[in-house]
mmCIF file with all atom_site columns, C-alpha atoms and ligand atoms in Angstrom:
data_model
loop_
_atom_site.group_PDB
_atom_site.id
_atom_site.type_symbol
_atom_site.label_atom_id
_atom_site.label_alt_id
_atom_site.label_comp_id
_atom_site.label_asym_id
_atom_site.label_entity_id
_atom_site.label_seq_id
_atom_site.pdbx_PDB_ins_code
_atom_site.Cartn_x
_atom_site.Cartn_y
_atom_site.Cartn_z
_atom_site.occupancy
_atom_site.B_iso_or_equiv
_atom_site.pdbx_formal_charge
_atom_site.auth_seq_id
_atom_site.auth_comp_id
_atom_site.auth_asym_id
_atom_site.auth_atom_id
_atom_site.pdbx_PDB_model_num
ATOM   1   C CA  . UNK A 1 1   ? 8.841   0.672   -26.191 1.00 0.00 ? 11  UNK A CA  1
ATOM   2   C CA  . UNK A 1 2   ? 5.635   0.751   -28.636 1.00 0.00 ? 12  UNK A CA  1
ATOM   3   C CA  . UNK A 1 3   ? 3.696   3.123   -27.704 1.00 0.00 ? 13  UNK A CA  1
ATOM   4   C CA  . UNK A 1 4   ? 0.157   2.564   -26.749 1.00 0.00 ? 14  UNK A CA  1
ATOM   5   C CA  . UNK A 1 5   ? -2.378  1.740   -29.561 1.00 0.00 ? 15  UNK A CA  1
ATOM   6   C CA  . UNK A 1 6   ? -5.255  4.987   -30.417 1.00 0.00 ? 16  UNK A CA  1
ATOM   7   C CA  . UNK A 1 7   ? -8.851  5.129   -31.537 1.00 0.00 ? 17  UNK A CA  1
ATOM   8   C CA  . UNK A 1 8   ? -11.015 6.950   -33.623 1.00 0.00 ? 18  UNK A CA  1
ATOM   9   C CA  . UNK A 1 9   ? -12.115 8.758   -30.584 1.00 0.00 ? 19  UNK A CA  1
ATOM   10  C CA  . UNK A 1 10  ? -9.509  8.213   -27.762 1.00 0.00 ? 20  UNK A CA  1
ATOM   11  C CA  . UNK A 1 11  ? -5.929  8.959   -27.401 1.00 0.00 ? 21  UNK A CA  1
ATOM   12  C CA  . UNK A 1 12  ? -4.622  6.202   -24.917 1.00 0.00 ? 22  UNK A CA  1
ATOM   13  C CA  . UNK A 1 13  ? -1.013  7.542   -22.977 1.00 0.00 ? 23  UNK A CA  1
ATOM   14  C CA  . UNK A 1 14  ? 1.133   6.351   -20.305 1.00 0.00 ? 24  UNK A CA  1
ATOM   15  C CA  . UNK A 1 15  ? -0.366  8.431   -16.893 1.00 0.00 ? 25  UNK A CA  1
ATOM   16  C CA  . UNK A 1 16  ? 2.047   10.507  -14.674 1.00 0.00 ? 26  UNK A CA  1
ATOM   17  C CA  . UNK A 1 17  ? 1.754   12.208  -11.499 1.00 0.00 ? 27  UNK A CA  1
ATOM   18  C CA  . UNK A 1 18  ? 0.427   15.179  -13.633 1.00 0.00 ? 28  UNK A CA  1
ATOM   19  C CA  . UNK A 1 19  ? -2.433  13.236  -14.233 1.00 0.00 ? 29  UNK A CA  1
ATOM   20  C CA  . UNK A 1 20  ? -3.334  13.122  -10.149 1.00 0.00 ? 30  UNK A CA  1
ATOM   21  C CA  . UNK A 1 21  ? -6.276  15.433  -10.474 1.00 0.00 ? 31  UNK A CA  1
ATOM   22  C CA  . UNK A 1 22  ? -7.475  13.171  -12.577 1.00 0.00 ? 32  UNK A CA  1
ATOM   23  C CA  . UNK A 1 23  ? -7.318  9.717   -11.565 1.00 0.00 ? 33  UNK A CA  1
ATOM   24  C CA  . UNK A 1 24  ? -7.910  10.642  -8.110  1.00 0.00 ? 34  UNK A CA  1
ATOM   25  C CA  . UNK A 1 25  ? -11.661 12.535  -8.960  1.00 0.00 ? 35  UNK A CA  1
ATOM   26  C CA  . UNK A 1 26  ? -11.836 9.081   -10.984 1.00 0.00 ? 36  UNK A CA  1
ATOM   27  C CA  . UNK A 1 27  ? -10.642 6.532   -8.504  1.00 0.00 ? 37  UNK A CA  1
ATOM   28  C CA  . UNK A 1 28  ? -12.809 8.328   -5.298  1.00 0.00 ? 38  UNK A CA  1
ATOM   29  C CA  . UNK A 1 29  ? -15.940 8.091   -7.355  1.00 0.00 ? 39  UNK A CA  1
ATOM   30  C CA  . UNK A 1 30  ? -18.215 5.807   -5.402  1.00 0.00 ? 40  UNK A CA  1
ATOM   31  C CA  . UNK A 1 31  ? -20.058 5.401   -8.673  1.00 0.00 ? 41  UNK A CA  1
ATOM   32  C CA  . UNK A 1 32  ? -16.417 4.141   -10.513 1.00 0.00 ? 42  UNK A CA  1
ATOM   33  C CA  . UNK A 1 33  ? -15.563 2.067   -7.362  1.00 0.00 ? 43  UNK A CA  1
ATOM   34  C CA  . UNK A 1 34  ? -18.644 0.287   -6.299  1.00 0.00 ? 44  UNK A CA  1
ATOM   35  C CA  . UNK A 1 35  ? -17.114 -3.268  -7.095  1.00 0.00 ? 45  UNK A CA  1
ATOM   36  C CA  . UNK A 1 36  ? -14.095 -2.404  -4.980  1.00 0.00 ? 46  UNK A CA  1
ATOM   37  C CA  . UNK A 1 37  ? -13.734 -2.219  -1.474  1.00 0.00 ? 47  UNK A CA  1
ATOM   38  C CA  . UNK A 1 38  ? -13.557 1.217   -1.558  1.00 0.00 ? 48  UNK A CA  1
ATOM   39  C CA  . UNK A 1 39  ? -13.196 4.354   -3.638  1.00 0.00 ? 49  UNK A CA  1
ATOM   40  C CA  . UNK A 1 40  ? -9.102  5.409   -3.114  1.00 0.00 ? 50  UNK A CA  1
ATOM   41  C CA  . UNK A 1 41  ? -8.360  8.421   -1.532  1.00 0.00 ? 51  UNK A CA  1
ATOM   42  C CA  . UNK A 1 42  ? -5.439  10.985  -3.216  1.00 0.00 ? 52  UNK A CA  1
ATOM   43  C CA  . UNK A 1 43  ? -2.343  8.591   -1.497  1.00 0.00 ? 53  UNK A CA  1
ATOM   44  C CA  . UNK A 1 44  ? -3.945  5.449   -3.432  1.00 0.00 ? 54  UNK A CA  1
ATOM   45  C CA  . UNK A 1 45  ? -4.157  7.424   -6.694  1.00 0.00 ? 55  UNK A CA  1
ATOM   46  C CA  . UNK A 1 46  ? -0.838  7.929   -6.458  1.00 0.00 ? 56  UNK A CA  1
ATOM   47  C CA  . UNK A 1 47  ? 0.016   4.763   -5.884  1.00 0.00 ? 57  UNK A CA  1
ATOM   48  C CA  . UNK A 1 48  ? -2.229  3.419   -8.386  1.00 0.00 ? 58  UNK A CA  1
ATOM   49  C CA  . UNK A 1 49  ? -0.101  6.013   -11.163 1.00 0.00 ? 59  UNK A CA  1
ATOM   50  C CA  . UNK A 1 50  ? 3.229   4.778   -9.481  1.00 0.00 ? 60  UNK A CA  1
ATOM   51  C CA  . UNK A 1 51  ? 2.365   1.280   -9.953  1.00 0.00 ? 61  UNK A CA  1
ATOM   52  C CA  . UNK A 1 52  ? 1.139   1.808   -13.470 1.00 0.00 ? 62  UNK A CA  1
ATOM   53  C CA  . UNK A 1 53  ? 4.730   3.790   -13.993 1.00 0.00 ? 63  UNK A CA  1
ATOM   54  C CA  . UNK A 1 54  ? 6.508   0.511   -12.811 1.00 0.00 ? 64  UNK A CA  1
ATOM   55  C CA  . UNK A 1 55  ? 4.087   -1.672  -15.483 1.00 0.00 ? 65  UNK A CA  1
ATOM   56  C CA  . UNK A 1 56  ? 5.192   0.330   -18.261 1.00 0.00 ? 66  UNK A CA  1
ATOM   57  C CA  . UNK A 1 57  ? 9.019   0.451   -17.471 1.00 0.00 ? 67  UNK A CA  1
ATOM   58  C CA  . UNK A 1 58  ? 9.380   -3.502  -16.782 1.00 0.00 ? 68  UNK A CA  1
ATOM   59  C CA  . UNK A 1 59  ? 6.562   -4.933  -18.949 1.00 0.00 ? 69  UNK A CA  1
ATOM   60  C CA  . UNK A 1 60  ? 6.170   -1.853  -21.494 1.00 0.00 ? 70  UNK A CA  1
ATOM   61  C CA  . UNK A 1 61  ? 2.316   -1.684  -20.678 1.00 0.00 ? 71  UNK A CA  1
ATOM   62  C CA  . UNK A 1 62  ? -0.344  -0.701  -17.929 1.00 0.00 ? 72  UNK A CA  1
ATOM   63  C CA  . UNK A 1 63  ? -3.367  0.599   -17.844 1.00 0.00 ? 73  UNK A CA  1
ATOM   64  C CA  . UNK A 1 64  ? -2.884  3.749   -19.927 1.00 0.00 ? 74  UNK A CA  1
ATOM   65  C CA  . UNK A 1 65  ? -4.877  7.023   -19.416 1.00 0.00 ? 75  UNK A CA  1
ATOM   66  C CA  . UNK A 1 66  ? -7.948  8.067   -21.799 1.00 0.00 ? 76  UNK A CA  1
ATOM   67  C CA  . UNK A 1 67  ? -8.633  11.062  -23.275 1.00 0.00 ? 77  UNK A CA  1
ATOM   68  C CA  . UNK A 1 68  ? -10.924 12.069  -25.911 1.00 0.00 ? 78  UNK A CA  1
ATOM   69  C CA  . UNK A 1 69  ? -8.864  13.389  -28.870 1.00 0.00 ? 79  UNK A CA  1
ATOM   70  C CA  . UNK A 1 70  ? -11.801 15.859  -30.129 1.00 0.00 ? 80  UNK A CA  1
ATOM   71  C CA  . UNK A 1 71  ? -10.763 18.372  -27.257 1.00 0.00 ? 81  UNK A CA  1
ATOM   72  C CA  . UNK A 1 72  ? -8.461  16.566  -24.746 1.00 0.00 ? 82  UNK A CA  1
ATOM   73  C CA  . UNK A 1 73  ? -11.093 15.635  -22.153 1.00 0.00 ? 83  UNK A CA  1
ATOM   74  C CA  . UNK A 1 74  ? -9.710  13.232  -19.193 1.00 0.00 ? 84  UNK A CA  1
ATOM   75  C CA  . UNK A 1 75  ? -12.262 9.749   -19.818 1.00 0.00 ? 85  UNK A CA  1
ATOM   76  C CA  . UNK A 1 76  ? -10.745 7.209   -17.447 1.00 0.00 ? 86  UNK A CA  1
ATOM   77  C CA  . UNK A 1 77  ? -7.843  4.083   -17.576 1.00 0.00 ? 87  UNK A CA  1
ATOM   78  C CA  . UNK A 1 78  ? -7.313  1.352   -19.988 1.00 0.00 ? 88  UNK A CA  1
ATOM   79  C CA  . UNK A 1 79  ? -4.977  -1.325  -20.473 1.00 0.00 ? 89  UNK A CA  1
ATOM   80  C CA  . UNK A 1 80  ? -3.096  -4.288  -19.843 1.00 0.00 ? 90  UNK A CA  1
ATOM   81  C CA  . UNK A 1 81  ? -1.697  -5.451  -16.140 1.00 0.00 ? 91  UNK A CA  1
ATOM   82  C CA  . UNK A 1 82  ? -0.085  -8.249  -15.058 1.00 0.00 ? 92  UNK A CA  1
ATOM   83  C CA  . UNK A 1 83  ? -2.604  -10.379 -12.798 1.00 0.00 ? 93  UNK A CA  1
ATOM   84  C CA  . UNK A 1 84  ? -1.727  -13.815 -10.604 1.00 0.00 ? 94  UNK A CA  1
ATOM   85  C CA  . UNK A 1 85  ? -5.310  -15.747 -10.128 1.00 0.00 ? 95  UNK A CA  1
ATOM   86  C CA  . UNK A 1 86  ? -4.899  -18.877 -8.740  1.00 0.00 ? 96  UNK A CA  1
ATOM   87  C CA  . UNK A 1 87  ? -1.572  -19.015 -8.674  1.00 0.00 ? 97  UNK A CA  1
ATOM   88  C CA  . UNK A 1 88  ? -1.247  -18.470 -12.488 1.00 0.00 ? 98  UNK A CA  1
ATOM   89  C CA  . UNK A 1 89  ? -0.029  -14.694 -13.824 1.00 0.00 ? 99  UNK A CA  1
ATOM   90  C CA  . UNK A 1 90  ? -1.887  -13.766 -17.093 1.00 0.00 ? 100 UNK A CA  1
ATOM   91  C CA  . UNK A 1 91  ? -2.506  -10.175 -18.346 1.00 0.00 ? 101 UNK A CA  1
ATOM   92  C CA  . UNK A 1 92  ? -5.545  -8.859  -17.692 1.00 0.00 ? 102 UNK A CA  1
ATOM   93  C CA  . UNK A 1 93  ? -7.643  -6.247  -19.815 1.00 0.00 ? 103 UNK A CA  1
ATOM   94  C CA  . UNK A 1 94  ? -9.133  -3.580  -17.846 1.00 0.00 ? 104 UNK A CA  1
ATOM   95  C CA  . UNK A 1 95  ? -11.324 -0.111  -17.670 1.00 0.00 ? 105 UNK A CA  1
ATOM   96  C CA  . UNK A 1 96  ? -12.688 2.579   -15.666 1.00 0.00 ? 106 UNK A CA  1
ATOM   97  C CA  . UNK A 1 97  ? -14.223 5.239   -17.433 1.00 0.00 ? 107 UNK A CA  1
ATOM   98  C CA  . UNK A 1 98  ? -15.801 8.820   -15.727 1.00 0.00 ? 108 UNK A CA  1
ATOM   99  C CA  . UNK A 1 99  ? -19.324 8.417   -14.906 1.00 0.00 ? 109 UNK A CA  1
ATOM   100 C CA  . UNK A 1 100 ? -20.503 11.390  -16.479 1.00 0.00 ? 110 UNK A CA  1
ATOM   101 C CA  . UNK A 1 101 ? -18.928 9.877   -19.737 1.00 0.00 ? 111 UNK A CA  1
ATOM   102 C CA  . UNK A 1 102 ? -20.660 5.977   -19.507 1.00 0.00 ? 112 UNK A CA  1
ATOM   103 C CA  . UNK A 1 103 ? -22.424 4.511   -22.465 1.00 0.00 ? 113 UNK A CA  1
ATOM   104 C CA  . UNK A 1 104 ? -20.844 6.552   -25.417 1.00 0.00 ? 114 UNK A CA  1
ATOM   105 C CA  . UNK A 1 105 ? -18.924 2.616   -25.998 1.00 0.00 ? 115 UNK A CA  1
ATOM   106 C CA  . UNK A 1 106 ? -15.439 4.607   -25.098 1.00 0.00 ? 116 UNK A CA  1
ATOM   107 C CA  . UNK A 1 107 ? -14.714 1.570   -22.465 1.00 0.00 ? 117 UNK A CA  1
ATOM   108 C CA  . UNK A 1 108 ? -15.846 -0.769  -25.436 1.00 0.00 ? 118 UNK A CA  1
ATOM   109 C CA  . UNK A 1 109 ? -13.383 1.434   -28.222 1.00 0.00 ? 119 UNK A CA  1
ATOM   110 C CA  . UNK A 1 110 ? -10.553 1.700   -25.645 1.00 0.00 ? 120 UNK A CA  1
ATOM   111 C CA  . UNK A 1 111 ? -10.346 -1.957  -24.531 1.00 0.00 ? 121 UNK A CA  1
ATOM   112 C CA  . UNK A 1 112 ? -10.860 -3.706  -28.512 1.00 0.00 ? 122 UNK A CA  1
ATOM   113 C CA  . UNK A 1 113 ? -7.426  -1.475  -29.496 1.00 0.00 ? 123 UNK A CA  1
ATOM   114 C CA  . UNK A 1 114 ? -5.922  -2.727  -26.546 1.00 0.00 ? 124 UNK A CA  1
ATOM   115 C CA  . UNK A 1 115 ? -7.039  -6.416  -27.167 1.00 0.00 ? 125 UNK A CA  1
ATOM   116 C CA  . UNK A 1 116 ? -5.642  -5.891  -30.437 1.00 0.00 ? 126 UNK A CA  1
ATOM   117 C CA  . UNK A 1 117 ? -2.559  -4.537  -29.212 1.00 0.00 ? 127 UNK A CA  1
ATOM   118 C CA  . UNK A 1 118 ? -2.162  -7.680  -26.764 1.00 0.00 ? 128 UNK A CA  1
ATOM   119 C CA  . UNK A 1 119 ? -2.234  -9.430  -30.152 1.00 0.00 ? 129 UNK A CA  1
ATOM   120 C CA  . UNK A 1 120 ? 0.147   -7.489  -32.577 1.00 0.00 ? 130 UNK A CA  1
ATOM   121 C CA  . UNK A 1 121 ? 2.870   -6.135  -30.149 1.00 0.00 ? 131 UNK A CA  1
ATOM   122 C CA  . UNK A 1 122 ? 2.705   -9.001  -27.169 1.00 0.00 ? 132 UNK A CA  1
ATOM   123 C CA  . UNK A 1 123 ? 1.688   -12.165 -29.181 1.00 0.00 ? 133 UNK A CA  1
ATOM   124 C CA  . UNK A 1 124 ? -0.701  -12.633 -26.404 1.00 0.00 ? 134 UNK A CA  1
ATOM   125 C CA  . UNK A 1 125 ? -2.656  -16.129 -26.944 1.00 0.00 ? 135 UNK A CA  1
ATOM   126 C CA  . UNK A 1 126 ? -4.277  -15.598 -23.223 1.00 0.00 ? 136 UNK A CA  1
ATOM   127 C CA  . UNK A 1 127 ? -6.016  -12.239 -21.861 1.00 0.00 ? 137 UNK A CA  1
ATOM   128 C CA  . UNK A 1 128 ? -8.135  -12.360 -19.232 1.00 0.00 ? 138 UNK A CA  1
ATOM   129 C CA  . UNK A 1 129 ? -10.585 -9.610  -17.453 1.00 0.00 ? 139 UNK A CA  1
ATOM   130 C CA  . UNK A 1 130 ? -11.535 -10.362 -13.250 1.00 0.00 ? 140 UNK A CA  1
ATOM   131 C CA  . UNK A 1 131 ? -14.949 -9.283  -12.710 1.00 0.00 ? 141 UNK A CA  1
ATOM   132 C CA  . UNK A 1 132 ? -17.230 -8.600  -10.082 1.00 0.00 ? 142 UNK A CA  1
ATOM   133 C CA  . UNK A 1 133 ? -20.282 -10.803 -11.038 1.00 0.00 ? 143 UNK A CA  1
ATOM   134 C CA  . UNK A 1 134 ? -22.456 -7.861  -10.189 1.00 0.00 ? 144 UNK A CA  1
ATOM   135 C CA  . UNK A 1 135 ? -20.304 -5.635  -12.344 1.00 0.00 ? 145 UNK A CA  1
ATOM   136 C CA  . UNK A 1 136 ? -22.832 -6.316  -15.434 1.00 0.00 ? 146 UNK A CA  1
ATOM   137 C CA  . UNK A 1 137 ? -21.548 -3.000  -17.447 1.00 0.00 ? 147 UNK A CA  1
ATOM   138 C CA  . UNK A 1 138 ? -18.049 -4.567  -17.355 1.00 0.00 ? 148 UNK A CA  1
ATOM   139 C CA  . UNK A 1 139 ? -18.958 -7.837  -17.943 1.00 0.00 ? 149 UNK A CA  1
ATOM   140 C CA  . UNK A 1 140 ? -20.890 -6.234  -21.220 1.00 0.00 ? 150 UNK A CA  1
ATOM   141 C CA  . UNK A 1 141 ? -17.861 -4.805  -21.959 1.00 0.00 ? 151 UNK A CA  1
ATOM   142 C CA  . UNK A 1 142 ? -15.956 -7.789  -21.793 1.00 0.00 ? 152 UNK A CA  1
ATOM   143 C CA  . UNK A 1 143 ? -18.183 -10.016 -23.921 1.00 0.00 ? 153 UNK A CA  1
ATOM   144 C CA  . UNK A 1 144 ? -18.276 -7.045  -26.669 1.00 0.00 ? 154 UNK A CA  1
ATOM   145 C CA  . UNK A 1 145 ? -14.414 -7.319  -27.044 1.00 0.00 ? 155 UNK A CA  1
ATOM   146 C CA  . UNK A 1 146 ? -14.598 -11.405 -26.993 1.00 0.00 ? 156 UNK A CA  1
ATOM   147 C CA  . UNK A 1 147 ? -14.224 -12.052 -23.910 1.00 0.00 ? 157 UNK A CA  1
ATOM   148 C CA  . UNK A 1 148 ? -16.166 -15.409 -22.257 1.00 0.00 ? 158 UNK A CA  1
ATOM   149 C CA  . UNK A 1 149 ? -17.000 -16.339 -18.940 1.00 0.00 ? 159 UNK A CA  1
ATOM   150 C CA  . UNK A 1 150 ? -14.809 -19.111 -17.853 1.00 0.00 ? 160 UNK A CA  1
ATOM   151 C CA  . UNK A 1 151 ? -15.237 -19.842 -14.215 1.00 0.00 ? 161 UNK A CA  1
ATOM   152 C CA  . UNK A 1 152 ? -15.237 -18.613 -11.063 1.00 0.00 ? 162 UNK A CA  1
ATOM   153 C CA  . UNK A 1 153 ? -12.899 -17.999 -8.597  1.00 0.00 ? 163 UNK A CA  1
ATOM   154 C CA  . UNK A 1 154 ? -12.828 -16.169 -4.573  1.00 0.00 ? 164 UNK A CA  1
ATOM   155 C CA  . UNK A 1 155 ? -9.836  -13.890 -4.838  1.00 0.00 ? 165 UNK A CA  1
ATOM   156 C CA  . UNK A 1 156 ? -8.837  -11.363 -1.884  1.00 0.00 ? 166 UNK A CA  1
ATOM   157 C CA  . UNK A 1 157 ? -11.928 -12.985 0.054   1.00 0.00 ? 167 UNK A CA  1
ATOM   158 C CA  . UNK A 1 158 ? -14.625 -12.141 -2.315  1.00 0.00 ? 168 UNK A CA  1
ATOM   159 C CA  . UNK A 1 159 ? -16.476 -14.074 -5.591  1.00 0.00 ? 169 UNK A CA  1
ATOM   160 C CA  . UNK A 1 160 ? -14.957 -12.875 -8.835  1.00 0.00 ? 170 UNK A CA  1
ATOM   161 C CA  . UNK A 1 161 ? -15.546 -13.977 -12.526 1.00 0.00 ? 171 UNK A CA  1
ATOM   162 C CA  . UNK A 1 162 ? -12.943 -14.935 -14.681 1.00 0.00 ? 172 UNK A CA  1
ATOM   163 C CA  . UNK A 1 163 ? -13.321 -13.756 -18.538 1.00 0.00 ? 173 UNK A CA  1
ATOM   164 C CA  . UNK A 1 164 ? -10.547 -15.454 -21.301 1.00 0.00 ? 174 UNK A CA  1
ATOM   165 C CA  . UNK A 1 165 ? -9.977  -15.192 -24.670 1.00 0.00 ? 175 UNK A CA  1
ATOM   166 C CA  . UNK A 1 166 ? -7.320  -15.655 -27.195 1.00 0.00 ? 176 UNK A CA  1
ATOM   167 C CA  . UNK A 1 167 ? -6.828  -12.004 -28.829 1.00 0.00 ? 177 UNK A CA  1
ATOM   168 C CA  . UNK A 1 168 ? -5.823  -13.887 -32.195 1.00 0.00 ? 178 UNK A CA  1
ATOM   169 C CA  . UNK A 1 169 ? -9.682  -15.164 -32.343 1.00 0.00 ? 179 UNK A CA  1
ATOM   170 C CA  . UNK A 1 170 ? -10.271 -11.732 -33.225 1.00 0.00 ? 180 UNK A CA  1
ATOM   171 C CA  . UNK A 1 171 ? -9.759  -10.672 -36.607 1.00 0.00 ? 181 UNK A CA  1
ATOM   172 C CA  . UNK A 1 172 ? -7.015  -8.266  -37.679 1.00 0.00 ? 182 UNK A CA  1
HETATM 173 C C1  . LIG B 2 .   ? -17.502 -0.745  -17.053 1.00 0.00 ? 223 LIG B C1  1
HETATM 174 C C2  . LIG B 2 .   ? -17.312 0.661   -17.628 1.00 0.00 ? 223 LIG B C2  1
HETATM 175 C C3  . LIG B 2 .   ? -15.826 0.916   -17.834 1.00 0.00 ? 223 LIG B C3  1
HETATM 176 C C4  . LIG B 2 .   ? -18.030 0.749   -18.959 1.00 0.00 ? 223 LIG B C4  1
HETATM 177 O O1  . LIG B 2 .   ? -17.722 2.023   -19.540 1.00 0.00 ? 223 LIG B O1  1
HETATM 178 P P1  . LIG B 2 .   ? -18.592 2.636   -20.744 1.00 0.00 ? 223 LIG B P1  1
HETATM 179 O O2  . LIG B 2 .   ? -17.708 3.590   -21.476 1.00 0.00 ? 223 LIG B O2  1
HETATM 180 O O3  . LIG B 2 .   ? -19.886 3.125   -20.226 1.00 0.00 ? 223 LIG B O3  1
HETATM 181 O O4  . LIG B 2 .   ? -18.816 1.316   -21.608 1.00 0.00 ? 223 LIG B O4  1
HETATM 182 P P2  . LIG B 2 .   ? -19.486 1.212   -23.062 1.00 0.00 ? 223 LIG B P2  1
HETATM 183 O O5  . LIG B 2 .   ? -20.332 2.418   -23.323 1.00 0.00 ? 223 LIG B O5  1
HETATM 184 O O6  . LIG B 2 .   ? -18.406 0.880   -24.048 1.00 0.00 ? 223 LIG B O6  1
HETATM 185 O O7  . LIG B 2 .   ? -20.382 -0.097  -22.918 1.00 0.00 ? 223 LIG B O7  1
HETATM 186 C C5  . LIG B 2 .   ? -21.169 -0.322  -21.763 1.00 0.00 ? 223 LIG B C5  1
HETATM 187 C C6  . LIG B 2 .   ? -22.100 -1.471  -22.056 1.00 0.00 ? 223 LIG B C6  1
HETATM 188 O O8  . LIG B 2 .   ? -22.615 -1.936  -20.812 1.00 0.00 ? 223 LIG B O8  1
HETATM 189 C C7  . LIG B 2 .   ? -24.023 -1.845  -20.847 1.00 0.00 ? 223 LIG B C7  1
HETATM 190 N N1  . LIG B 2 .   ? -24.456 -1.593  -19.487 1.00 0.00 ? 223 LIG B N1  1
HETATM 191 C C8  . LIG B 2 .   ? -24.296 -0.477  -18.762 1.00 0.00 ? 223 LIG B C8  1
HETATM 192 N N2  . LIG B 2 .   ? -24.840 -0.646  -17.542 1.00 0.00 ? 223 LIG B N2  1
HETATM 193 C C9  . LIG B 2 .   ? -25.325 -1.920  -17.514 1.00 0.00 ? 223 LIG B C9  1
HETATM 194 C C10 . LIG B 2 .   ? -26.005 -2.697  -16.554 1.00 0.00 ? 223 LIG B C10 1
HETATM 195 N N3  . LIG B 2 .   ? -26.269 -2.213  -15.338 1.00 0.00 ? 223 LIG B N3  1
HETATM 196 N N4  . LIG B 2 .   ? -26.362 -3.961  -16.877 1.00 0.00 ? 223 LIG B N4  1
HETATM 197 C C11 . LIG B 2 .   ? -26.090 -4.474  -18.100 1.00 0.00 ? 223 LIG B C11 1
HETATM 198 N N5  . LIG B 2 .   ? -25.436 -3.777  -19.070 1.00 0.00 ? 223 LIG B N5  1
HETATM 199 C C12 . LIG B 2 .   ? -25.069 -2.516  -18.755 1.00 0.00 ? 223 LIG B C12 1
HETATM 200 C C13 . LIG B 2 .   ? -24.331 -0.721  -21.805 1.00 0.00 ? 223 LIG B C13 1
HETATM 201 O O9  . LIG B 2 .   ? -25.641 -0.774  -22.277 1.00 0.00 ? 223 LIG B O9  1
HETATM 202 C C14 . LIG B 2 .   ? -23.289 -1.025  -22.889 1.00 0.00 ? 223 LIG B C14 1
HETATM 203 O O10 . LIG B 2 .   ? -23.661 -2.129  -23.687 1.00 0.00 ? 223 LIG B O10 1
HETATM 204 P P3  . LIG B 2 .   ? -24.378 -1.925  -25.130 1.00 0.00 ? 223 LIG B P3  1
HETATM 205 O O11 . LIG B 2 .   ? -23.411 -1.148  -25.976 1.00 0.00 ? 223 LIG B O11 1
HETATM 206 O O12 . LIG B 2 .   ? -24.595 -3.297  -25.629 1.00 0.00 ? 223 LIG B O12 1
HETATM 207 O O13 . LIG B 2 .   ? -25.644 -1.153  -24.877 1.00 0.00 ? 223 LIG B O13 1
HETATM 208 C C15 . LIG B 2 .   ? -17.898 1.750   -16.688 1.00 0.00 ? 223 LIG B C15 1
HETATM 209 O O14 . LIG B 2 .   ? -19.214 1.384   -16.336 1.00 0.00 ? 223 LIG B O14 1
HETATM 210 C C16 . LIG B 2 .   ? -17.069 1.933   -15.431 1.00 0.00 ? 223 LIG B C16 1
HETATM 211 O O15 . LIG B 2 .   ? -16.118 2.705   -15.413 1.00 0.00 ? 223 LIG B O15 1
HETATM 212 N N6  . LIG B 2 .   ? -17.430 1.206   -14.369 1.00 0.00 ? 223 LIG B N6  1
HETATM 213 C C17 . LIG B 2 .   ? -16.722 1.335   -13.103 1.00 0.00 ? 223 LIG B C17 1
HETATM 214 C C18 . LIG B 2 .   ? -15.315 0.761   -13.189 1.00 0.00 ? 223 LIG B C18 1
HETATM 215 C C19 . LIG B 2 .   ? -15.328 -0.720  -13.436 1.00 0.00 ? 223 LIG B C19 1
HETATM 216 O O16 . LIG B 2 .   ? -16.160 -1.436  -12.875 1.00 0.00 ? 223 LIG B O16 1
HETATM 217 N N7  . LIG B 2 .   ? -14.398 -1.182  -14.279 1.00 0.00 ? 223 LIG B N7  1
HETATM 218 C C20 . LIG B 2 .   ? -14.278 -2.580  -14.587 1.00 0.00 ? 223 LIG B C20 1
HETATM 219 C C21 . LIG B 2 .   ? -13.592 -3.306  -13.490 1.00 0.00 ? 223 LIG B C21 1
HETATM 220 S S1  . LIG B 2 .   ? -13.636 -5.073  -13.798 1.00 0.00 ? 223 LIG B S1  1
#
């Protein structure tokens, strides 16, 4: 399995149920979760770590956990999951990073190494993000990396936009 890609700043690893703490302060921020339904409680982060555990053992990716390599600080998720929209499964590219931490560009460093990841080990021609169309920090994010708006779609009952791009428009 290759292991994740890295960044000047960030180490990028697969997340276990050591990481709980963690992803569960992350995941029941209302702040991190206001384009969800709902921040997750501790049995959702769980889950959320178990299904990112299954992602890396039958795909050999997820979204991987962030920390900052200076000291080992916990900074959020980021990574690459297997999404169906409309009926067609593409990978999507996706980040949530601690409030406390937002607009240092780690979502921005964390999701271009894992665009060009999607490239090198994958041979991705398609990656997609699903975005809230009030989600403008994430939609920043995704034009930053490449990413365009393509259309939109409802998906689980509410408006989402779908971002594309072919990771080999971006230069090596
Ligand atoms: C989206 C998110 C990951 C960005 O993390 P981050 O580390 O702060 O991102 P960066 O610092 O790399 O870049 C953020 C960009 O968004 C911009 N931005 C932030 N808030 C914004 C807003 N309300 N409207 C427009 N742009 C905004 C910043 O200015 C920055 O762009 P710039 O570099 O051109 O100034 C973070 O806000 C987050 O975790 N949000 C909650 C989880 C989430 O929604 N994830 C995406 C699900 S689709």
């Amino acid at each position: 399995m290759t292991p994740p890609p890295q960044t000047a700043r960030l180490a990028l690893r697969q997340m276990d149920l050591r990481d709980l703490d963690d992803m569960a302060e992350l995941l029941g921020d209302p702040r991190v979760m206001r384009h969800y339904p709902r921040p997750k409680d501790r049995a959702e982060a769980r889950g959320w770590i178990e299904w990112n555990q299954r992602l890396y053992h039958e795909h050999g990716h997820g979204l991987w956990l962030l920390t900052l390599r200076a000291d080992g600080a916990f900074v959020g998720d980021c990574g690459l999951t297997p999404q169906t929209v409309e009926g067609q499964v593409d990978v999507e590219l996706g980040y949530h990073v601690r409030a406390e931490l937002w607009g240092n560009g780690y979502a921005t460093e964390a999701a271009a190494a894992c665009r060009d990841w999607a490239r090198d080990v994958l041979g991705l021609a398609r990656l997609i993000a699903i975005i809230d169309p009030h989600n403008h920090a994430s939609q920043r994010v995704a034009r930053k990396v490449g990413l365009v708006e393509q259309r939109r779609v409802i998906r689980e009952g509410t408006q989402q936009l779908i971002y594309a791009m072919n990771p080999h428009d971006a230069a090596p």
